[in-house]
Coordinates of C-alpha atoms in Angstrom, one line a residue:
M28 CA 0.0 0.0 0.0
K29 CA 1.3 3.5 -0.9
K30 CA 1.9 5.8 2.0
Y31 CA 0.4 9.3 1.5
R32 CA 1.7 11.0 4.7
I33 CA 2.6 14.5 3.9
F34 CA 6.2 15.3 4.8
I35 CA 9.4 16.5 3.3
T36 CA 12.8 14.9 3.3
A37 CA 16.3 15.8 2.1
A38 CA 15.2 14.3 -1.2
F39 CA 14.2 17.7 -2.3
M40 CA 17.9 18.5 -2.5
A41 CA 18.2 16.2 -5.5
V42 CA 15.7 17.9 -7.7
G43 CA 17.7 16.8 -10.7
L44 CA 15.5 18.7 -13.2
S45 CA 16.5 21.4 -15.7
S46 CA 14.7 23.4 -18.3
C47 CA 15.4 24.7 -21.8
N48 CA 15.9 28.1 -20.1
G49 CA 18.4 26.9 -17.6
Y50 CA 16.7 28.0 -14.4
L51 CA 16.1 24.5 -13.2
D52 CA 19.7 23.3 -13.1
E53 CA 20.7 19.8 -12.1
E54 CA 22.8 19.6 -9.0
N55 CA 24.1 16.7 -6.9
L56 CA 23.6 17.7 -3.3
S57 CA 23.8 14.5 -1.3
N58 CA 25.1 14.7 2.3
V59 CA 24.2 18.3 2.8
N60 CA 22.1 19.5 5.7
A61 CA 18.8 20.6 4.2
D62 CA 18.0 23.5 6.6
E63 CA 21.5 25.0 6.2
Y64 CA 21.5 24.5 2.4
F65 CA 18.0 26.0 1.8
Q66 CA 19.0 29.1 3.8
K67 CA 21.7 29.9 1.3
S68 CA 21.0 31.6 -2.0
E69 CA 21.7 28.6 -4.2
G70 CA 19.7 26.3 -2.0
F71 CA 16.7 28.5 -1.8
E72 CA 16.7 29.0 -5.6
S73 CA 16.9 25.2 -6.0
L74 CA 14.0 24.8 -3.7
V75 CA 11.8 27.2 -5.6
N76 CA 12.9 25.5 -8.8
G77 CA 11.8 22.3 -7.2
A78 CA 8.3 23.7 -6.8
Y79 CA 8.2 24.4 -10.5
A80 CA 9.6 20.9 -11.2
S81 CA 6.8 19.4 -9.3
L82 CA 4.5 20.5 -12.1
R83 CA 6.0 17.8 -14.2
S84 CA 4.9 15.1 -11.7
I85 CA 1.4 16.2 -12.1
W86 CA 1.2 16.7 -15.9
A87 CA 3.9 14.4 -17.4
N88 CA 1.8 11.3 -17.7
E89 CA -1.7 10.8 -19.1
P90 CA -4.3 13.4 -18.0
W91 CA -6.6 10.8 -16.6
L92 CA -8.6 13.1 -14.3
F93 CA -8.9 15.9 -16.8
N94 CA -9.7 14.3 -20.2
L95 CA -11.6 11.1 -19.5
G96 CA -15.3 10.9 -18.7
V97 CA -16.1 14.0 -20.9
D98 CA -17.8 14.9 -24.1
I99 CA -15.0 15.2 -26.5
Y100 CA -12.8 12.3 -25.4
T101 CA -13.7 8.8 -24.5
R102 CA -11.8 5.6 -23.5
G103 CA -10.1 3.8 -26.3
E104 CA -7.9 0.7 -26.2
S105 CA -5.4 0.1 -23.4
Y106 CA -1.9 -0.8 -24.5
D107 CA 0.5 -2.6 -22.3
V108 CA 3.3 -0.7 -20.4
G109 CA 6.5 -2.7 -20.3
G110 CA 4.6 -5.9 -20.9
S111 CA 1.8 -5.2 -18.4
Y112 CA -1.5 -3.2 -18.6
E113 CA -0.9 -2.1 -14.9
N114 CA -4.7 -2.0 -14.6
R115 CA -4.8 0.9 -17.0
D116 CA -8.0 -0.5 -18.7
V117 CA -9.7 -0.9 -15.3
Y118 CA -8.7 2.5 -13.9
S119 CA -9.4 4.3 -17.1
S120 CA -12.9 2.7 -17.4
E121 CA -13.6 3.8 -13.9
L122 CA -12.8 7.4 -14.8
N123 CA -14.5 7.4 -18.1
E124 CA -17.7 5.5 -17.3
Y125 CA -17.9 6.4 -13.6
G126 CA -20.0 3.4 -12.6
T127 CA -17.3 1.5 -10.7
L128 CA -15.0 4.4 -9.7
D129 CA -13.8 4.0 -6.1
A130 CA -11.2 5.0 -3.6
Q131 CA -8.7 2.3 -4.9
N132 CA -8.3 4.0 -8.3
S133 CA -4.5 4.4 -8.7
F134 CA -4.7 7.3 -11.1
V135 CA -6.7 9.3 -8.5
G136 CA -4.3 8.3 -5.8
N137 CA -1.2 9.3 -7.8
F138 CA -2.7 12.7 -8.6
Y139 CA -3.6 13.4 -5.0
Q140 CA -0.1 12.4 -3.9
N141 CA 1.7 14.4 -6.6
V142 CA -0.3 17.6 -5.9
Y143 CA 0.4 17.4 -2.2
Y144 CA 4.0 16.8 -2.9
G145 CA 4.1 20.0 -4.9
I146 CA 2.3 21.9 -2.1
Q147 CA 4.8 20.7 0.4
V148 CA 7.7 21.9 -1.7
C149 CA 6.0 25.2 -1.9
N150 CA 5.4 25.3 1.8
T151 CA 9.0 24.6 2.5
A152 CA 10.2 27.4 0.1
I153 CA 7.7 29.8 1.7
N154 CA 8.9 28.9 5.2
K155 CA 12.6 29.3 4.3
A156 CA 12.1 32.7 2.6
G157 CA 12.5 34.6 5.9
S158 CA 16.0 33.3 6.6
V159 CA 17.7 33.3 3.2
S160 CA 21.1 34.9 2.9
G161 CA 22.9 35.9 -0.2
L162 CA 19.9 37.1 -2.2
S163 CA 18.4 40.6 -2.4
E164 CA 15.2 41.3 -0.6
S165 CA 13.5 41.9 -4.0
T166 CA 14.6 38.5 -5.3
V167 CA 13.5 36.7 -2.2
S168 CA 10.1 38.5 -2.4
Q169 CA 9.7 37.6 -6.0
R170 CA 10.5 33.9 -5.4
L171 CA 8.2 33.9 -2.4
A172 CA 5.4 35.1 -4.7
E173 CA 6.2 32.4 -7.2
A174 CA 5.9 29.7 -4.6
R175 CA 2.6 31.2 -3.3
F176 CA 1.3 31.3 -6.9
L177 CA 2.2 27.6 -7.5
R178 CA 0.6 26.6 -4.2
A179 CA -2.6 28.4 -5.0
Y180 CA -2.7 26.7 -8.4
Y181 CA -2.2 23.3 -6.7
Y182 CA -5.0 24.0 -4.3
Y183 CA -7.3 25.0 -7.1
L184 CA -6.7 21.7 -8.8
L185 CA -7.2 19.8 -5.6
T186 CA -10.4 21.4 -4.4
E187 CA -12.0 21.2 -7.8
Q188 CA -11.2 17.5 -8.0
F189 CA -12.0 16.5 -4.4
G190 CA -14.1 19.3 -2.8
D191 CA -13.1 19.8 0.8
V192 CA -9.4 19.1 1.3
A193 CA -6.8 19.3 4.0
L194 CA -5.4 22.9 3.8
V195 CA -1.8 22.5 4.7
T196 CA 0.1 25.8 4.7
E197 CA 3.1 25.0 6.9
E198 CA 6.3 23.1 6.2
I199 CA 6.1 19.5 7.6
N200 CA 9.4 17.9 8.3
K201 CA 8.3 14.7 10.0
P202 CA 5.5 12.2 9.3
Q203 CA 2.1 13.5 10.2
T204 CA -1.3 11.8 9.9
D205 CA -3.6 14.1 11.8
F206 CA -5.5 16.2 9.2
S207 CA -9.0 17.7 8.8
R208 CA -10.7 18.6 5.6
T209 CA -11.2 22.3 5.2
P210 CA -14.5 23.3 3.6
E211 CA -14.2 24.1 -0.1
K212 CA -15.4 27.7 0.4
E213 CA -12.5 28.4 2.8
V214 CA -10.0 26.8 0.4
Y215 CA -11.3 29.2 -2.3
D216 CA -10.9 32.2 0.1
F217 CA -7.3 31.1 0.8
I218 CA -6.5 30.7 -2.9
I219 CA -7.9 34.2 -3.7
S220 CA -6.0 35.8 -0.8
E221 CA -2.8 34.1 -1.9
L222 CA -3.1 35.2 -5.5
N223 CA -4.0 38.8 -4.7
D224 CA -0.8 39.0 -2.6
A225 CA 1.2 37.2 -5.4
I226 CA 0.0 39.7 -8.0
K227 CA 1.5 42.6 -6.0
M228 CA 4.9 40.9 -5.8
L229 CA 5.3 39.2 -9.1
P230 CA 6.9 41.1 -12.1
A231 CA 5.1 41.7 -15.4
S232 CA 7.8 39.6 -17.1
Q233 CA 10.6 37.3 -16.1
E234 CA 14.1 36.8 -17.4
N235 CA 13.5 33.0 -17.4
F236 CA 10.6 32.0 -19.5
G237 CA 8.3 29.7 -17.5
R238 CA 8.5 31.5 -14.2
A239 CA 5.2 32.9 -12.9
T240 CA 4.3 36.5 -13.8
Q241 CA 1.6 38.9 -12.9
G242 CA -0.2 37.8 -16.0
A243 CA -0.2 34.2 -15.0
A244 CA -1.4 35.1 -11.5
K245 CA -4.2 37.3 -12.9
H246 CA -5.3 34.6 -15.4
L247 CA -5.4 32.1 -12.5
L248 CA -7.2 34.4 -10.2
G249 CA -9.8 35.2 -13.0
L250 CA -10.3 31.5 -13.4
V251 CA -10.8 31.0 -9.7
Y252 CA -13.4 33.9 -9.5
L253 CA -15.1 32.5 -12.6
T254 CA -15.3 29.0 -11.1
R255 CA -16.5 30.3 -7.7
G256 CA -19.2 32.3 -9.4
Y257 CA -21.1 29.2 -10.4
K258 CA -21.0 27.8 -6.8
T259 CA -23.7 28.2 -4.1
Y260 CA -21.2 30.3 -2.0
G261 CA -20.1 32.4 -5.0
Q262 CA -20.3 36.2 -4.7
P263 CA -22.4 38.4 -7.0
S264 CA -19.3 40.2 -8.2
D265 CA -17.3 37.1 -9.1
F266 CA -18.1 37.1 -12.8
N267 CA -17.4 40.8 -13.2
Q268 CA -14.1 40.4 -11.3
A269 CA -13.1 37.5 -13.5
A270 CA -13.9 39.5 -16.6
T271 CA -11.8 42.4 -15.4
L272 CA -8.8 40.3 -14.6
F273 CA -8.9 38.5 -17.9
D274 CA -9.1 41.8 -19.7
E275 CA -6.2 43.1 -17.8
V276 CA -4.1 40.2 -19.1
I277 CA -5.4 40.7 -22.6
N278 CA -4.7 44.4 -22.6
S279 CA -1.4 44.3 -20.8
G280 CA 0.6 44.4 -23.9
R281 CA 2.7 41.4 -22.7
Y282 CA 0.8 38.8 -24.6
Q283 CA -0.5 38.5 -28.2
L284 CA -2.3 35.9 -30.2
Q285 CA 0.0 34.3 -32.7
P286 CA -0.7 35.2 -36.3
T287 CA -2.1 31.7 -37.1
Y288 CA -3.3 28.8 -35.0
A289 CA -0.6 26.7 -36.4
D290 CA 2.1 29.1 -35.1
V291 CA 1.0 28.3 -31.5
Y292 CA 2.0 24.7 -31.9
D293 CA 5.2 25.1 -33.9
P294 CA 7.8 23.1 -31.9
D295 CA 10.4 25.7 -32.6
N296 CA 8.0 28.4 -31.2
Q297 CA 7.3 27.2 -27.7
T298 CA 8.2 30.4 -25.9
N299 CA 5.9 32.5 -28.1
N300 CA 4.1 35.5 -26.5
E301 CA 0.7 33.8 -26.5
V302 CA 1.9 31.4 -23.8
I303 CA 1.2 32.8 -20.3
F304 CA 2.3 29.8 -18.2
S305 CA 3.6 26.4 -19.2
V306 CA 5.3 23.3 -17.8
Q307 CA 8.9 23.5 -19.0
Y308 CA 10.7 20.5 -20.6
D309 CA 14.0 19.9 -22.4
T310 CA 15.9 16.8 -23.4
K311 CA 18.8 17.9 -21.2
S312 CA 16.7 17.4 -18.1
F313 CA 16.0 13.7 -18.8
G314 CA 19.5 12.3 -18.2
G315 CA 19.4 8.5 -18.3
Q316 CA 15.8 8.3 -17.3
H317 CA 12.4 8.7 -19.0
G318 CA 11.6 12.1 -17.9
G319 CA 9.5 13.6 -20.7
N320 CA 5.8 14.0 -21.0
N321 CA 3.2 12.0 -22.9
Q322 CA 1.1 14.7 -24.6
R323 CA 2.3 13.9 -28.1
Y324 CA 1.4 10.2 -27.7
L325 CA -2.3 10.6 -26.8
Y326 CA -5.4 10.8 -29.0
G327 CA -4.2 8.4 -31.7
F328 CA -3.6 4.7 -32.4
L329 CA -0.8 2.3 -33.4
L330 CA -0.7 2.4 -37.2
D331 CA 1.3 -0.8 -37.4
K332 CA -1.3 -2.6 -35.2
K333 CA -4.5 -1.4 -37.0
V334 CA -3.2 -1.3 -40.6
P335 CA -2.0 -4.7 -42.0
T336 CA 1.1 -3.3 -43.8
G337 CA 2.8 -0.1 -44.6
F338 CA 3.9 1.2 -41.2
E339 CA 6.6 0.3 -38.7
R340 CA 5.9 1.1 -35.1
Y341 CA 8.6 3.6 -34.4
S342 CA 8.2 5.7 -37.6
S343 CA 10.0 9.0 -37.5
R344 CA 7.2 10.5 -39.5
Y345 CA 4.3 9.6 -37.3
G346 CA 5.9 8.5 -34.1
Y347 CA 4.2 6.4 -31.5
H348 CA 0.6 7.0 -30.6
E349 CA -1.8 5.3 -28.2
N350 CA -5.6 5.0 -28.3
Q351 CA -6.1 5.3 -24.5
F352 CA -7.8 8.7 -25.1
M353 CA -10.0 8.6 -28.2
P354 CA -11.6 11.7 -29.5
T355 CA -15.3 11.3 -29.8
Q356 CA -17.2 11.8 -33.0
F357 CA -18.7 14.8 -31.5
L358 CA -15.3 16.6 -31.3
Y359 CA -14.8 16.2 -35.1
S360 CA -18.4 17.4 -35.7
L361 CA -17.7 20.8 -34.2
F362 CA -15.5 22.1 -37.0
N363 CA -16.6 23.8 -40.2
T364 CA -13.6 22.8 -42.2
S365 CA -14.4 25.1 -45.1
V366 CA -13.7 28.2 -43.0
D367 CA -11.8 27.1 -39.9
S368 CA -8.1 26.3 -40.0
R369 CA -8.0 24.5 -36.7
Y370 CA -9.3 21.1 -37.9
D371 CA -6.2 20.5 -40.1
V372 CA -3.8 21.8 -37.4
N373 CA -5.4 19.6 -34.7
F374 CA -5.9 16.4 -36.8
T375 CA -4.1 14.5 -39.4
S376 CA -6.4 13.0 -42.0
E377 CA -4.0 11.3 -44.5
Y378 CA -1.3 8.8 -43.6
Y379 CA 1.3 7.7 -46.1
A380 CA 3.2 4.4 -46.0
T381 CA 6.5 4.5 -44.3
M382 CA 7.6 1.1 -45.6
P383 CA 6.7 -0.8 -48.8
D384 CA 4.7 -4.0 -49.3
E385 CA 5.7 -5.5 -52.6
S386 CA 2.9 -8.2 -52.3
I387 CA 0.3 -5.5 -53.0
G388 CA 2.3 -3.0 -54.9
L389 CA 2.5 -0.6 -52.0
K390 CA 5.4 1.8 -52.2
E391 CA 6.9 4.0 -49.4
G392 CA 5.1 7.4 -49.6
D393 CA 1.8 6.0 -51.1
L394 CA -1.4 7.1 -49.4
R395 CA -2.3 4.2 -47.1
V396 CA -5.0 5.5 -44.7
Y397 CA -7.5 8.3 -45.5
F398 CA -10.1 9.9 -43.2
P399 CA -12.6 12.1 -45.1
K400 CA -13.5 15.4 -43.4
Y401 CA -16.3 14.9 -40.9
D402 CA -18.4 17.8 -42.1
Q403 CA -17.9 17.3 -45.9
S404 CA -19.8 15.0 -48.2
F405 CA -17.8 12.0 -49.3
T406 CA -19.8 10.0 -51.8
K407 CA -19.3 6.6 -53.4
A408 CA -18.0 8.5 -56.5
D409 CA -15.5 10.3 -54.3
S410 CA -14.4 7.0 -52.9
L411 CA -13.9 5.4 -56.3
A412 CA -12.0 8.4 -57.5
L413 CA -9.6 8.3 -54.6
M414 CA -9.1 4.6 -55.0
Q415 CA -8.4 5.0 -58.7
E416 CA -5.5 7.3 -57.8
N417 CA -4.5 5.4 -54.6
P418 CA -5.3 1.7 -55.0
N419 CA -3.9 0.7 -51.7
A420 CA -5.6 3.4 -49.6
I421 CA -7.9 2.4 -46.8
I422 CA -10.8 4.8 -46.4
I423 CA -12.2 5.1 -43.0
T424 CA -15.5 7.0 -43.0
P425 CA -16.7 9.0 -39.9
D426 CA -19.3 6.4 -38.9
R427 CA -16.4 4.1 -38.1
W428 CA -14.4 6.6 -35.9
K429 CA -15.2 4.6 -32.8
Q430 CA -13.7 2.0 -30.6
D431 CA -13.3 -1.6 -31.6
I432 CA -13.6 -2.7 -28.0
E433 CA -16.6 -3.2 -25.7
H434 CA -18.8 -4.3 -28.6
I435 CA -18.9 -0.8 -30.0
G436 CA -18.1 -2.0 -33.5
G437 CA -15.9 0.8 -34.8
S438 CA -12.5 0.6 -36.4
G439 CA -10.5 1.7 -33.4
M440 CA -9.1 4.4 -35.7
C441 CA -9.8 8.1 -36.1
P442 CA -7.9 11.2 -37.3
M443 CA -5.1 11.6 -34.7
I444 CA -4.5 14.8 -32.8
T445 CA -1.0 15.5 -34.0
K446 CA -0.4 19.2 -33.2
F447 CA 1.9 18.2 -30.2
G448 CA 4.4 16.4 -32.4
D449 CA 8.0 16.6 -31.2
P450 CA 10.7 16.2 -33.8
K451 CA 13.3 15.9 -30.9
D452 CA 11.6 12.9 -29.4
D453 CA 14.0 10.0 -29.0
Y454 CA 11.4 7.3 -28.4
T455 CA 13.2 4.1 -27.7
G456 CA 10.5 1.5 -28.2
D457 CA 9.7 1.0 -24.5
S458 CA 6.3 2.4 -23.9
R459 CA 7.4 3.6 -20.5
Q460 CA 10.1 5.7 -22.0
K461 CA 8.2 8.6 -23.5
K462 CA 10.5 11.5 -23.9
S463 CA 8.6 14.4 -25.5
S464 CA 10.4 17.6 -24.6
R465 CA 7.5 19.8 -25.7
D466 CA 6.3 22.2 -23.1
I467 CA 2.8 21.7 -21.8
F468 CA 0.7 24.9 -22.1
L469 CA -1.3 25.5 -19.0
F470 CA -2.5 29.1 -19.7
R471 CA -2.4 30.8 -23.1
L472 CA -4.0 34.0 -24.3
A473 CA -6.6 32.4 -26.5
D474 CA -7.8 30.6 -23.4
T475 CA -7.9 33.9 -21.6
Y476 CA -10.1 35.4 -24.3
L477 CA -12.5 32.5 -24.1
L478 CA -12.7 32.6 -20.3
A479 CA -13.3 36.3 -20.5
A480 CA -16.2 35.6 -22.9
E481 CA -17.6 33.1 -20.4
A482 CA -17.3 35.6 -17.6
Y483 CA -19.0 38.4 -19.6
Y484 CA -21.8 36.0 -20.7
K485 CA -22.4 35.0 -17.0
A486 CA -22.4 38.7 -16.1
G487 CA -25.0 39.4 -18.7
D488 CA -22.9 41.1 -21.4
N489 CA -23.2 39.1 -24.6
V490 CA -21.8 41.9 -26.7
K491 CA -18.4 41.8 -25.0
A492 CA -18.6 38.0 -24.8
A493 CA -19.0 37.8 -28.6
E494 CA -16.1 40.3 -29.1
R495 CA -13.7 38.1 -27.0
I496 CA -14.8 34.9 -28.9
N497 CA -14.4 36.6 -32.3
A498 CA -10.8 37.6 -31.5
V499 CA -10.1 33.8 -31.3
R500 CA -12.3 32.8 -34.2
R501 CA -11.0 35.4 -36.6
R502 CA -7.4 34.3 -35.9
A503 CA -8.4 30.7 -36.6
A504 CA -10.1 31.6 -40.0
L505 CA -8.8 30.3 -43.2
P506 CA -7.6 33.1 -45.5
G507 CA -10.5 35.2 -46.7
H508 CA -13.0 33.7 -44.2
A509 CA -12.6 35.9 -41.2
D510 CA -16.2 37.3 -41.7
D511 CA -17.5 33.7 -42.0
M512 CA -16.0 32.9 -38.6
T513 CA -17.6 36.0 -36.9
I514 CA -20.5 35.3 -34.5
Q515 CA -23.2 37.6 -33.2
P516 CA -24.0 38.3 -29.5
S517 CA -27.2 36.3 -29.9
D518 CA -25.1 33.2 -30.7
V519 CA -23.4 33.2 -27.3
N520 CA -24.4 30.7 -24.7
I521 CA -22.6 28.2 -22.5
D522 CA -22.8 25.4 -25.0
F523 CA -21.4 27.6 -27.7
I524 CA -18.5 28.6 -25.4
L525 CA -17.8 25.0 -24.6
D526 CA -17.8 24.1 -28.2
E527 CA -15.4 26.9 -29.0
R528 CA -13.1 25.8 -26.2
A529 CA -13.1 22.3 -27.7
R530 CA -12.2 23.6 -31.2
E531 CA -9.5 25.9 -29.9
M532 CA -8.0 23.7 -27.1
A533 CA -8.4 20.1 -28.5
G534 CA -6.0 17.8 -26.7
E535 CA -5.1 20.3 -23.9
Y536 CA -5.7 19.4 -20.3
N537 CA -8.8 21.2 -19.2
R538 CA -12.0 19.5 -20.4
W539 CA -13.3 17.9 -17.2
M540 CA -12.7 21.1 -15.3
D541 CA -14.5 23.1 -18.0
L542 CA -17.5 20.9 -17.9
K543 CA -17.7 20.7 -14.2
R544 CA -17.3 24.4 -13.8
T545 CA -20.2 25.2 -16.2
G546 CA -22.5 22.5 -14.8
K547 CA -22.5 20.6 -18.1
L548 CA -20.4 17.5 -17.1
I549 CA -23.2 15.0 -16.7
E550 CA -25.4 16.3 -19.5
R551 CA -22.8 16.5 -22.2
T552 CA -20.8 13.4 -21.3
L553 CA -23.9 11.2 -21.4
K554 CA -24.9 12.7 -24.7
Y555 CA -21.6 12.4 -26.5
N556 CA -19.4 9.9 -24.7
N557 CA -20.6 6.5 -26.0
L558 CA -19.1 4.3 -23.2
A559 CA -20.3 6.6 -20.4
A560 CA -23.8 6.7 -22.0
K561 CA -23.8 2.9 -22.2
V562 CA -23.0 2.4 -18.5
N563 CA -25.2 5.5 -17.6
K564 CA -24.1 5.8 -14.0
M565 CA -23.4 9.5 -13.8
D566 CA -25.1 11.5 -11.0
S567 CA -24.1 14.5 -8.8
H568 CA -21.7 12.4 -6.6
I569 CA -19.2 12.1 -9.5
L570 CA -18.6 15.9 -9.5
V571 CA -15.8 15.2 -7.0
R572 CA -13.4 12.2 -6.9
P573 CA -13.0 9.7 -4.0
I574 CA -10.4 10.5 -1.5
P575 CA -7.7 7.7 -2.0
Q576 CA -8.3 4.8 0.3
A577 CA -4.7 4.9 1.6
V578 CA -5.3 8.4 2.8
M579 CA -8.5 7.5 4.5
D580 CA -6.8 4.5 6.2
Q581 CA -3.8 6.5 7.4
T582 CA -5.4 9.8 8.4
T583 CA -6.2 10.0 12.1
G584 CA -8.1 13.3 12.1
G585 CA -11.7 13.1 13.2
N586 CA -13.0 15.3 10.5
F587 CA -11.8 13.4 7.5
K588 CA -14.7 11.6 5.9
Q589 CA -14.9 10.1 2.4
N590 CA -16.8 11.9 -0.3
T591 CA -20.5 10.9 -0.6
G592 CA -21.1 8.0 -2.9
Y593 CA -17.7 6.3 -2.6

C-alpha cells in the first residue's frame, strides 16, 4: 500500500531537473544539511525551482482526471506498459464511465499524492524565505510570490477534484497523519487571498521563460473567480471580477495571439508570447531516465497494429501514438472545415506508407489511410476516384471513428490529434520511455479570451462575450474567411462557449474542469461519450473524486470523511 503521509525529506535537494531556459539546473547535493542549504541563495533557488519541477509530476503522464469521462474524449484501447497493462484498462474505465469508480483507483491516488508533494515543496520554500542569505530582498520577495502562486494553483486543482481538502500551509518535516478537511469555500478564500498577494509581488515579465508572472497570476485568479461564481457560495461580483482580470491580461501588452493557429504549436516556437504559463521541458533534463511528457502520444492509435502493412511502429514520420484517449465523433463534428483552419492543425487525415509492401504493390510514400472530413460530403463516387489514384488506400469514414472494444463495432481508428508532435523525441520503443520535450501549455492568451467571454456571458454582457470569442475565431479563420467565422451576441451561450473551447483547445488538459465548472459535465458526457452513456451511472456524486483509500486509512483526524457515494 502506498503511504500518503505529507512530509518533506532531504530528497528535495536532489531535484535533478533542468529546463530549456536553464533556471532548473541539475545539481548533486547528497550529504548536505537541508536546513542549512536551503537558507543559502543557491539552496533557496533550487527549492523554488523544485516547486516548478513538481508541475512535471502532475502533468507528465496521461491526464486521466482531466480528459476522461467527458464529451470530446472517451476511453479507447489500453496498450501494455513494459509488458503489463498495470490495470490501465480498469482505472481508465472507472474514470471514463464512472460506474465503478472507487477510492482504490490508482490514477486518482497518484494525482492526489503528486499535488500534495508540490504543495509541500512550496510550503518549504515559503517557510525558508524569511531566513535566506545571499539574495536581495526583492529577489526573495519575488521567489516567495512564485511559490505562493504555485501553491494556489495546486489547491485550485485539488479542491475542484476533491471538494473539501486538507489545507496544509506550513512546512512539515516529520511524518504527520492528523489532518482535517477544510470546507471548499474556505479553500477558495485562501486561494484568492494568496493570488491577490502574489500579483502585488510578481513582475510583469521574467528573465527566465516559464516562471510565474503577474499575467499568470491574474489569469489564474480570474479562473478562480469564474469558477466560484457558479457555486452556491459564490459572490455576486465574481463574474465581473473575473472578466476584469482576464481583460487586464489581454490588454497588458505582454501577450499576443499568434498570427495563425498553427504558429501556436510550432515546436520551434514554444516560448511565443501567446503562452502565459507552461510546464517546462527539455531533453537535457531527462538524463538517463524517461523524464519527458506523454502529450504527443495521446489521442491516436498504433498504425502498425491497426493497418495490415505499410507502417513500422517507431516511424520517425508519425511516431508512437496510443488510443487510450480517443476523440469522440462529437469533437470532429464541431468544425466547419471550409472556413476554420483548426481542424487541419489539430488532426491528421492522411497517412502515407513509411515502408513498402511488394505483395500488394505498395510503395513508401503511397497514401495508405484516409479519413474524409467529418463535415464534408464523401460519396461513393469520391471513394472510387480516390481509390483510382491510390489503389492501396484504406478509407475510414466517420461512422467508423469509434472503438473496436466493448462491442462498439468501430474501427479503433480516427484522425489523430498531432499538433503536439515533437521532432526531438528519441522514443526508444519501450512504452514507459516517452520523452517528448515539448512544453505543456497551462495558460495561453486564446484561453484567456474564451474565459473572458464566459465571464462576460455570465455577467449578462453578450456583446463583450462575442467580441472576445471573435478575436479567437478570426485568428483561426482560413484566409479570406474571417467574416464567416464571426459570430453575433445572440449566438453566445454556455454550450457555444464550450464548443469553441473544444475547437481551440483540443488535446489540452482542461476539459473535465471546464464541464464541471459550467454545470455541463453530466449532460454533455452522457450525450456524446458512448461508453459513459452505455453504462449510464453519472449523478451528482461524480462531481468530486473519491479520497484515496490509503489516505482514509492512514489519516487520524476526526473530520476526514470520504466523499459521498464512494
